[in-house]
Short mmCIF file of C-alpha atoms in Angstrom, two decimals:
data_model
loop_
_atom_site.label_atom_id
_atom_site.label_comp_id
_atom_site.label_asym_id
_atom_site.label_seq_id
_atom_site.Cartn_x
_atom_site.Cartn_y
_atom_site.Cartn_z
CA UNK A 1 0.00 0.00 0.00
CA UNK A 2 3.02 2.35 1.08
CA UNK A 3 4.73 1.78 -2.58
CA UNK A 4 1.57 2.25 -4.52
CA UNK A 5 1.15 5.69 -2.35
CA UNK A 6 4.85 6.42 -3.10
CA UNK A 7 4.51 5.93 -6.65
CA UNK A 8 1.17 7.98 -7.02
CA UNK A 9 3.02 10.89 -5.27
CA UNK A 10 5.88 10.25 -7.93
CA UNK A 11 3.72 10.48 -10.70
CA UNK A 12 1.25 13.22 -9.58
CA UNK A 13 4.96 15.27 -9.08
CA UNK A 14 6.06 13.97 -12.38
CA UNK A 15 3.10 15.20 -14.56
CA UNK A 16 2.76 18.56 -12.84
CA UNK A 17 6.62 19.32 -13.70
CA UNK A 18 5.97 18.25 -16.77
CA UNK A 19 2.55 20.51 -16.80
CA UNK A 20 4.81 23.27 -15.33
CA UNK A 21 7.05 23.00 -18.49
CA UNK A 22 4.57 22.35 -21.44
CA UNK A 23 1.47 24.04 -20.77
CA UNK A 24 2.70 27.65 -20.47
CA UNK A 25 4.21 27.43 -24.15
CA UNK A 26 0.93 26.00 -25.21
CA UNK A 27 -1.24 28.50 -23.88
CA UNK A 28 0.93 30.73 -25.32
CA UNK A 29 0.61 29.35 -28.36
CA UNK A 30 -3.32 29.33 -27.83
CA UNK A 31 -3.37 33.41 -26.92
CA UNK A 32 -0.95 33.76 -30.56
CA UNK A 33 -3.61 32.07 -32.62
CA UNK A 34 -6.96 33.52 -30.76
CA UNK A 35 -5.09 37.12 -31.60
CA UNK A 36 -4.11 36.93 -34.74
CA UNK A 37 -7.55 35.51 -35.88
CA UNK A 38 -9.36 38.51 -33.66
CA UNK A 39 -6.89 41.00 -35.01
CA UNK A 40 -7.06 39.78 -38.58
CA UNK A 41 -11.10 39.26 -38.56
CA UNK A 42 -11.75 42.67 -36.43
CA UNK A 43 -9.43 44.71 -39.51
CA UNK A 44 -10.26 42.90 -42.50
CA UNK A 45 -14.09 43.31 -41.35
CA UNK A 46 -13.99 47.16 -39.54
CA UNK A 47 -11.05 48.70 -41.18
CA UNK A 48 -11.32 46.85 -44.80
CA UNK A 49 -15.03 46.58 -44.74
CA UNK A 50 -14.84 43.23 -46.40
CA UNK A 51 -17.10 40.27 -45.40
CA UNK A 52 -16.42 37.60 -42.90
CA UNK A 53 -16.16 34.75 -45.18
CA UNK A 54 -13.88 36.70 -47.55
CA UNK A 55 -11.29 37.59 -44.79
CA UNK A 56 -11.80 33.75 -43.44
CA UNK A 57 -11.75 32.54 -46.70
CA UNK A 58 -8.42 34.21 -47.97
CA UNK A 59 -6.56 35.21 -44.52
CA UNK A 60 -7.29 32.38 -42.25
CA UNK A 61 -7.13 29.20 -44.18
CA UNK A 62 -5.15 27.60 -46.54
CA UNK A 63 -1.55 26.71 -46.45
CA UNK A 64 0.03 27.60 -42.94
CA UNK A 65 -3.13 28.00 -41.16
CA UNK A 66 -4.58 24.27 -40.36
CA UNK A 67 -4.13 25.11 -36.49
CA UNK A 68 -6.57 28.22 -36.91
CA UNK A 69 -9.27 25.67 -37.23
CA UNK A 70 -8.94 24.95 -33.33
CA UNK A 71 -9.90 28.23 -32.82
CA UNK A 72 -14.04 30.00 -33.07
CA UNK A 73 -14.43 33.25 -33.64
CA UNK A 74 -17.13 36.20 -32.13
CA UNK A 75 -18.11 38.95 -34.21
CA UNK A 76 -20.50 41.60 -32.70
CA UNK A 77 -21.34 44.35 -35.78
CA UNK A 78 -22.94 46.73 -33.48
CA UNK A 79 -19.93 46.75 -30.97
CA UNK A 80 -17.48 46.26 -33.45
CA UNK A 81 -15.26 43.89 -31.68
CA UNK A 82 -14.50 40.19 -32.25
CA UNK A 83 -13.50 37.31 -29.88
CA UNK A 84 -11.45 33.95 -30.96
CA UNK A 85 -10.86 31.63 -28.11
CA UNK A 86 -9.45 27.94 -28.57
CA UNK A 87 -13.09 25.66 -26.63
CA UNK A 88 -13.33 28.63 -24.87
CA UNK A 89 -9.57 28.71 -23.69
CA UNK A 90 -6.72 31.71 -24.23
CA UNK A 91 -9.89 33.91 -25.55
CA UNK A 92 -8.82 37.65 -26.88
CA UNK A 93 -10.67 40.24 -27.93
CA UNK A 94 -10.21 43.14 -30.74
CA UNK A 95 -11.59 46.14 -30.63
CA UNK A 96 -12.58 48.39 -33.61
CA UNK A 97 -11.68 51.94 -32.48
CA UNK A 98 -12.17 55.44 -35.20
CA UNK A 99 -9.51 56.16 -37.08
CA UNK A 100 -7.19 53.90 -35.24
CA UNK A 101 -8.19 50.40 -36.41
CA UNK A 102 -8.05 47.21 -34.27
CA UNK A 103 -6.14 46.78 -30.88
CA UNK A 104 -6.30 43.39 -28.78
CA UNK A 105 -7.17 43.73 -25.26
CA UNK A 106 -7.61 41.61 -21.93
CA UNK A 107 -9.28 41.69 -19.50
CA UNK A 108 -10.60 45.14 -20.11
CA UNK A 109 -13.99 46.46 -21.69
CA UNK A 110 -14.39 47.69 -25.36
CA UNK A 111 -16.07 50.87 -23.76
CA UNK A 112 -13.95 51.35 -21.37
CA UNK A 113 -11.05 51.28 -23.51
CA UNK A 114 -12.47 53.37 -26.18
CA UNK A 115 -13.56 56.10 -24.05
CA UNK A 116 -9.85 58.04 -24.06
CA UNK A 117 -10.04 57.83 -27.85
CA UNK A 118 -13.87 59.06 -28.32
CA UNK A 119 -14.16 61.40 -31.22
CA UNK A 120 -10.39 62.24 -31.76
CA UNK A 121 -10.63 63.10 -35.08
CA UNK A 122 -14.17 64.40 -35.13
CA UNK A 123 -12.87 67.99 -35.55
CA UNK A 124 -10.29 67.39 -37.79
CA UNK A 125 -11.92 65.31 -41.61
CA UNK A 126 -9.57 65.13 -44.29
CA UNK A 127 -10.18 66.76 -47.36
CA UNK A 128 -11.01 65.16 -50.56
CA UNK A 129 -9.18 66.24 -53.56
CA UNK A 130 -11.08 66.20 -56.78
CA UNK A 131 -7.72 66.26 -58.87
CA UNK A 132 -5.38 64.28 -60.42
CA UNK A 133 -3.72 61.73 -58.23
CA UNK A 134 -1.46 62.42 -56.27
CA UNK A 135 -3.02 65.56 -55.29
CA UNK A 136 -6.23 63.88 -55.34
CA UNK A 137 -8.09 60.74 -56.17
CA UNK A 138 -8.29 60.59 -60.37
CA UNK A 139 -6.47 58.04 -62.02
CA UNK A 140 -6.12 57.75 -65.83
CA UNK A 141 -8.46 55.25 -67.29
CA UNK A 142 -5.26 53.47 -69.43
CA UNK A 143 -3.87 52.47 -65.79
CA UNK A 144 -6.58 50.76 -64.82
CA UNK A 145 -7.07 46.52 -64.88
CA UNK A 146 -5.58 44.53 -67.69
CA UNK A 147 -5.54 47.11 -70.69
CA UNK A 148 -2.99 49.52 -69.77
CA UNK A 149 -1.90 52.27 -71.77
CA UNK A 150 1.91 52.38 -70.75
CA UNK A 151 3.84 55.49 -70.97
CA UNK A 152 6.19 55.98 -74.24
CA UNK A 153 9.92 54.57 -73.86
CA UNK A 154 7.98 51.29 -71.79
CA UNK A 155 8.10 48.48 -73.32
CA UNK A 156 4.36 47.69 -72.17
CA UNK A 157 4.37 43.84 -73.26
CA UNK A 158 7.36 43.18 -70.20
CA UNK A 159 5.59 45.52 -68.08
CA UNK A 160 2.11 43.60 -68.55
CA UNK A 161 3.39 40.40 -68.10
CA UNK A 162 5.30 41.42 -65.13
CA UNK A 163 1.93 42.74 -63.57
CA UNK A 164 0.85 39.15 -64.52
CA UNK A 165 3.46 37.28 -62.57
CA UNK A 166 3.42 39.54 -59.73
CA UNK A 167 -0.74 38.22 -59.37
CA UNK A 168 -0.23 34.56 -60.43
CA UNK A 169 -0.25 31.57 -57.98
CA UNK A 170 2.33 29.07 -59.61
CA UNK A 171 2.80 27.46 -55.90
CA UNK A 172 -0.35 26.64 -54.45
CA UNK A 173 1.53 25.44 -51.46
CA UNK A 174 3.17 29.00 -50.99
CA UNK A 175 0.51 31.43 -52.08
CA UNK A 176 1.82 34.30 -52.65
CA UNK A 177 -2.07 36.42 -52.13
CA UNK A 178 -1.35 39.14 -54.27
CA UNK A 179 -4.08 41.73 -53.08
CA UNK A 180 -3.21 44.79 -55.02
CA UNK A 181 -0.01 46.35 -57.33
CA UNK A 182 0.12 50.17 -57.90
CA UNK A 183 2.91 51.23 -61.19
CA UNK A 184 3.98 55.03 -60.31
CA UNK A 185 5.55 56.69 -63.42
CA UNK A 186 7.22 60.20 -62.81
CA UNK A 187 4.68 60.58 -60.27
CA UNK A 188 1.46 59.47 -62.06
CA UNK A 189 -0.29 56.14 -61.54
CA UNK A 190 0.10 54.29 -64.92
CA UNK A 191 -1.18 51.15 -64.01
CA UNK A 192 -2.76 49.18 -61.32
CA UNK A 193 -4.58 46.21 -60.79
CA UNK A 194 -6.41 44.23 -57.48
CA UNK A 195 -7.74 40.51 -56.48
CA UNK A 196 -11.09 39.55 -56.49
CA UNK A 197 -12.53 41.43 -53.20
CA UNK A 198 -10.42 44.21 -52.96
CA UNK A 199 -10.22 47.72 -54.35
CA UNK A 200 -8.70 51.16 -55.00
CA UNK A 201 -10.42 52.34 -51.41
CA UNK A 202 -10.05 49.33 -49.05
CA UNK A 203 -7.08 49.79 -46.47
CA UNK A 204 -4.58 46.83 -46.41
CA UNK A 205 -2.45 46.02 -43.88
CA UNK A 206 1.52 46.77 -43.98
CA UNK A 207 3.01 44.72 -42.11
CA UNK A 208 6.49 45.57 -42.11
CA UNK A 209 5.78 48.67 -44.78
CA UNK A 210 4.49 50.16 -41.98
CA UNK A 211 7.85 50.79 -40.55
CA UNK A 212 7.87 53.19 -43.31
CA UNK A 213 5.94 55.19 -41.75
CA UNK A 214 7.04 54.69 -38.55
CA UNK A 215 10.51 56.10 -39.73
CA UNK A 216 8.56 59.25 -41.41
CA UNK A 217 7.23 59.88 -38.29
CA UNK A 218 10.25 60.04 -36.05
CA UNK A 219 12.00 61.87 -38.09
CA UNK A 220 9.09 64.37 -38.09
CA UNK A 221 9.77 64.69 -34.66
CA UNK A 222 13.38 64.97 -35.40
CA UNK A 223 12.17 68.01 -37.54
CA UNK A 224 10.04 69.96 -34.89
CA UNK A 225 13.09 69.91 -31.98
CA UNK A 226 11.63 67.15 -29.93
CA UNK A 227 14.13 64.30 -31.01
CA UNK A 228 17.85 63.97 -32.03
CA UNK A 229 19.33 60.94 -33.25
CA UNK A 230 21.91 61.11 -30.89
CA UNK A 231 19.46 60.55 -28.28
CA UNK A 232 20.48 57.92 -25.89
CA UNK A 233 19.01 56.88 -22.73
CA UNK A 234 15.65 55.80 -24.58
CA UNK A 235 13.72 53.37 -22.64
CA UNK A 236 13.03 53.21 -18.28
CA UNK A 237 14.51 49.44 -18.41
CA UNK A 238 17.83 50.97 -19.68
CA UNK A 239 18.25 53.23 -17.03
CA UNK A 240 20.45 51.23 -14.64
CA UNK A 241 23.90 53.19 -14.14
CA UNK A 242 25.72 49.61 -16.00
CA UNK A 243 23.21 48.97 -18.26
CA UNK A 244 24.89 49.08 -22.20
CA UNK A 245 21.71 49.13 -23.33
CA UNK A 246 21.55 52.89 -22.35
CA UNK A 247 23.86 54.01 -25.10
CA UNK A 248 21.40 52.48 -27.86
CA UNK A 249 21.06 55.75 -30.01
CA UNK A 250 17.60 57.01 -32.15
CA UNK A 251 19.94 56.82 -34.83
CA UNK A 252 20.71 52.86 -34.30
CA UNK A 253 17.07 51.72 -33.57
CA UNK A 254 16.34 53.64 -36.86
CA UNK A 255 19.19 51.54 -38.51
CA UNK A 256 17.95 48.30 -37.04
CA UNK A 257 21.88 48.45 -35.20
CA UNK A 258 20.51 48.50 -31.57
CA UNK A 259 22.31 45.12 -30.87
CA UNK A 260 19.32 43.84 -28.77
CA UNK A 261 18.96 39.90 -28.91
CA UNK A 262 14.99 39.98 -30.65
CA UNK A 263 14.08 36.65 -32.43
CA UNK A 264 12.32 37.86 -35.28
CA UNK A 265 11.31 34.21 -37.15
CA UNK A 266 7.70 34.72 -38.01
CA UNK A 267 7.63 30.96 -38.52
CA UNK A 268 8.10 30.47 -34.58
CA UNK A 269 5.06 30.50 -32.70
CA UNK A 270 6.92 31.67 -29.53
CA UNK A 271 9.28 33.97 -31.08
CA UNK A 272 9.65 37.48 -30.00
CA UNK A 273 7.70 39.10 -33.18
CA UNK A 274 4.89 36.63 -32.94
CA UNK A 275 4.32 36.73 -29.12
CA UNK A 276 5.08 41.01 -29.31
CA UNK A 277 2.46 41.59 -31.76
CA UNK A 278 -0.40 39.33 -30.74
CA UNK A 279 -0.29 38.37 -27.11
CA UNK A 280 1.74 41.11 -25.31
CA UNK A 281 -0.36 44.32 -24.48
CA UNK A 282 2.57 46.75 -24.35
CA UNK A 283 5.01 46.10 -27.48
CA UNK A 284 7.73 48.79 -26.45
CA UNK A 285 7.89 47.45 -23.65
CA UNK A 286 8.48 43.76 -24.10
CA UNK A 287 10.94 45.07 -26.81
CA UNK A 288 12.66 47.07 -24.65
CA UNK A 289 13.30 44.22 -22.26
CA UNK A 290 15.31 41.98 -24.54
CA UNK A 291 19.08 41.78 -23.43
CA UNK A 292 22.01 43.17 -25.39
CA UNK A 293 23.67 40.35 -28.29
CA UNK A 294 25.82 42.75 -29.75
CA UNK A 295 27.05 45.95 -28.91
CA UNK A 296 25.02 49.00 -29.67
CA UNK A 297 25.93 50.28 -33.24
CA UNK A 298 28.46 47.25 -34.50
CA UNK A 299 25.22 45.12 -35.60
CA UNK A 300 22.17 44.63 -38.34
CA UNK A 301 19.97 42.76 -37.41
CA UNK A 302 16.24 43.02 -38.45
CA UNK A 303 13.50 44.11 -36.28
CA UNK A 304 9.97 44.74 -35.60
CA UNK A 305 11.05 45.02 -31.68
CA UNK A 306 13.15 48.08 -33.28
CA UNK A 307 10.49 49.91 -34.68
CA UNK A 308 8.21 49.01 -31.89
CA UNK A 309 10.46 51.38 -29.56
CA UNK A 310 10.67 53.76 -31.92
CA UNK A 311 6.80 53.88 -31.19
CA UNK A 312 7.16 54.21 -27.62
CA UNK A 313 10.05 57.06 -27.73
CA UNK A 314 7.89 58.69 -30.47
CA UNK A 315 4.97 58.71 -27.83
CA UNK A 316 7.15 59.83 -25.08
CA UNK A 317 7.55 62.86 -27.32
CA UNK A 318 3.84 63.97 -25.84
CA UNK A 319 2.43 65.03 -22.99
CA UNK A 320 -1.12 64.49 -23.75
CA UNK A 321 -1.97 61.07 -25.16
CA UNK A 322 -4.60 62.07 -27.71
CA UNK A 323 -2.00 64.61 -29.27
CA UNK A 324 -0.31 61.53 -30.54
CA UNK A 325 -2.70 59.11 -31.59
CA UNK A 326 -3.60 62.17 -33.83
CA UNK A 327 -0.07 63.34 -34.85
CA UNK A 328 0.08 60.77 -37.72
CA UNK A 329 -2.92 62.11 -39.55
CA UNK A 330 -2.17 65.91 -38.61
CA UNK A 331 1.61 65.23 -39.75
CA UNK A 332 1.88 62.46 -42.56
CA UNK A 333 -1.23 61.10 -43.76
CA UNK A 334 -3.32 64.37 -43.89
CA UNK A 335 -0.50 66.29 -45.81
CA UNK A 336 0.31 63.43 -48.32
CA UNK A 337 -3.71 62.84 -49.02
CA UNK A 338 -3.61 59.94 -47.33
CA UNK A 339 -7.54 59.83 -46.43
CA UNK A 340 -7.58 56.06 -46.06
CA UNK A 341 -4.65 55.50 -43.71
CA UNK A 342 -5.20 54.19 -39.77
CA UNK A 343 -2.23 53.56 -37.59
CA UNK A 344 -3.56 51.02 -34.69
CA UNK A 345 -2.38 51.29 -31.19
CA UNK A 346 -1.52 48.48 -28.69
CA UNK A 347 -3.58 47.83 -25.47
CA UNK A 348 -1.12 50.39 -23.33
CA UNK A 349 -1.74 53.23 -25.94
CA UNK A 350 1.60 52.67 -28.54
CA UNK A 351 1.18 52.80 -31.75
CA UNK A 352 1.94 49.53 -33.11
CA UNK A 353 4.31 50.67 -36.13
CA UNK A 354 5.80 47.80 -37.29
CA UNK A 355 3.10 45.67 -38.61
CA UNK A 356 -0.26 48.02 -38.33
CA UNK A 357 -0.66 50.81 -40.83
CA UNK A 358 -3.33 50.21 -42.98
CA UNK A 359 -3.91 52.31 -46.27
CA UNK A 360 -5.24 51.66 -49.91
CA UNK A 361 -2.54 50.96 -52.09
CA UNK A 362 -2.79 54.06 -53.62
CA UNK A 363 -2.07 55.44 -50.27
CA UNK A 364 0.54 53.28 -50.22
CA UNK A 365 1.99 54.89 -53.24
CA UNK A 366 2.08 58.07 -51.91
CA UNK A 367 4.00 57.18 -48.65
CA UNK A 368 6.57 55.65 -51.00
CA UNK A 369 6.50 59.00 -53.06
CA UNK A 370 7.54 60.92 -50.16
CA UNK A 371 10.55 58.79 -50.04
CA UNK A 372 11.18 58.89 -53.81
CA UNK A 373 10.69 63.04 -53.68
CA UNK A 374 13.64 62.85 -50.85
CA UNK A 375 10.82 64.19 -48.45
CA UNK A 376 9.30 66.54 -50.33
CA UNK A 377 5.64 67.27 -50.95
CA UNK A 378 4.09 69.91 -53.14
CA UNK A 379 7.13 71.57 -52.95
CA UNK A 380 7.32 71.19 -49.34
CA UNK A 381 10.17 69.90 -47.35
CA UNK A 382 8.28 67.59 -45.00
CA UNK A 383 10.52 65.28 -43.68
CA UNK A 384 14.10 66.22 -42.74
CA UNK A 385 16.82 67.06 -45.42
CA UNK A 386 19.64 64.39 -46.22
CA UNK A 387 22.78 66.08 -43.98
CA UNK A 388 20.39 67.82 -42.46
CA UNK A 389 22.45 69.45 -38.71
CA UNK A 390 21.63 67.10 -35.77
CA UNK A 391 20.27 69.08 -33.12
CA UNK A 392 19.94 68.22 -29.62
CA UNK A 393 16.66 67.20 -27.97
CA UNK A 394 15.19 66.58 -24.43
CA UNK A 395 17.20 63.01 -22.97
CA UNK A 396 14.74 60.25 -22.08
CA UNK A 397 16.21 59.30 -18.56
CA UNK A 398 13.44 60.01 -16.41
CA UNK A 399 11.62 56.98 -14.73
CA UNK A 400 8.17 55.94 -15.85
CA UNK A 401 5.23 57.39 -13.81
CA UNK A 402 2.86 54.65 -12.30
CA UNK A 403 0.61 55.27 -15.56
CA UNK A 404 3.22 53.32 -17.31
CA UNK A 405 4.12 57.07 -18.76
CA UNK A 406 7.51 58.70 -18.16
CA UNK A 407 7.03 61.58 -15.96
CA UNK A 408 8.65 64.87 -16.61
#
């Protein structure tokens, strides 16, 4: 009787170590996949304004995404929010805010959370330009679909069949989804073309494009006084008086050189990218926290983690919270036109820029005009000048209030 006891002890200690050690990864795994089929439903329904079989249909099945079928999804149209949840396990929620697209959130209520964001840009519409695109929305009817009247000196039989490849499927085991192509020609649209479902209007997800932006941004800031690149001192974990991670510059996040040890495989279901943008509720932070690999500076290394600071020392840039949820439309997307474009914040508030802009691709287009103008719009230097003087800023090196906010 006293062995059987023994070995019932043994075993009840065996499987809880072993419970100890596997089912925290899997419910990790479980709050990844009930995320990104929230996120992905709650933007492709609320942002995109397509249906819930078409995102389902062409975002959250096929190759890749057997596991998904685990998972059940909630959508409430009059709340605008949907819930996925594995049987009712590792649910999340994403919520549909104005202007700002969809953020995940636990443990928290949609109102609730929306209430600090009510009507931000009620005051402030963007115009709509009845001109020629860029300026406004009026494309030439020879760059539209499949019969496109290409610009002389183009030899328009490569350039249509390149369109063609770029939309073609030869792989069915790697899609590649083609959603939508824009062809920019001394800064007309000349051609463009979209997949069943989608159009010249719908907003579409950047992923990492949207670190694009993210870059435009800071270096907005850069612009108006409030940032240098020499900026050290960034972020409240890298405060301590031996902590290397203090010298990580503006300059080297910008440059993906920050040296911090951030797993980005997308194929991992555990890795830092995957767990930053779909489970964790404040993505500076959990960036932030990753230790040193390399020194700061001596190292590339790609990184959504990188651009996820940036977001954070962007933010820290304001005193009032509302200012800069709105400073992307007041700053970038209202000056360049962009009418379409929503920048979606985590659940602490951060803009989540380096995965979540969404804009039409002919949005899009404009965005990557800006870079091809070297800044310039309308004859207007909007984003800092190549060799432009570095100029010193405020230092981050105050601690964080208990808001989660630096004070000062």
């Amino acid at each position: 009787m006293l062995r059987g006891r023994l070995w019932l002890a043994a075993a009840t200690v065996a499987l809880a170590a072993v419970a100890l050690v596997v089912v925290p990864p899997l419910y990790r795994i479980a709050l990844l996949g009930s995320g990104y089929m929230a996120e992905q439903l709650c933007a492709g329904i609320f942002v995109s304004d397509r249906s819930f079989d078409h995102v389902m249909g062409e975002d959250l099945s096929g190759p890749g995404f057997g596991a998904l079928a685990l998972f059940t999804p909630h959508v409430d149209a009059e709340a605008k929010t949907v819930r996925a949840s594995a049987y009712g396990i590792a649910g999340q929620t994403a919520v549909y805010q104005d202007g700002l697209g969809c953020t995940l959130i636990r443990h928290r209520s949609p109102d609730g959370f929306r209430a600090r964001t009510g009507d931000l840009f009620a005051a402030e519409p963007l115009a709509a330009f009845d001109l020629e695109w860029p300026d406004g929305s009026i494309v030439a009817a020879g760059a539209r679909d499949t019969d496109f009247e290409w610009p002389d000196g183009v030899d328009g039989q490569a350039a249509s069949g390149a369109v063609d490849a770029i939309f073609a499927d030869p792989d069915p085991a790697r899609p590649r989804n083609t959603r939508a192509l824009v062809v920019v020609h001394k800064g007309r649209i000349v051609a463009e073309r979209y997949a069943p479902g989608f159009d010249a209007q719908m907003p579409l997800v950047g992923w990492s494009m949207s670190k694009t932006g993210t870059n435009a941004l800071i270096g907005l800031r850069v612009k108006d006084g409030a940032l240098s690149l020499d900026d050290k001192r960034l972020m409240p974990e890298w405060l301590g008086r031996d902590d290397m991670r203090g010298e990580i510059t503006l300059n080297a996040l910008l440059r993906m050189t920050s040296g911090l040890a951030f797993d980005e495989d997308p194929g991992d279901k555990l890795s830092d990218v995957s767990q930053m943008m779909f489970v964790q509720p404040n993505t500076a932070a959990f960036a932030a926290s990753k230790p040193l690999a390399y020194a700061p500076g001596t190292h590339w290394h790609y990184s959504t983690g990188a651009a996820a600071i940036l977001s954070g020392v962007l933010r820290e840039t304001f005193d009032d919270e509302r200012d800069y949820l709105r400073y992307p439309r007041e700053r970038l997307f209202g000056p360049l036109g962009m009418r379409t474009a929503q920048l979606a914040p985590d659940a602490s508030g951060t803009l989540m820029g380096g995965a979540f802009l969404y804009a039409s691709a002919r949005d899009w287009a404009r965005l990557g005009l800006l870079y091809l103008q070297d800044g310039k719009w309308r004859g207007e230097q909007i984003l800092p000048e190549a060799g432009s003087p570095i100029r010193p800023s405020r230092r981050f090196s105050l601690p964080k209030t208990n808001t989660g906010r630096r004070s000062g």
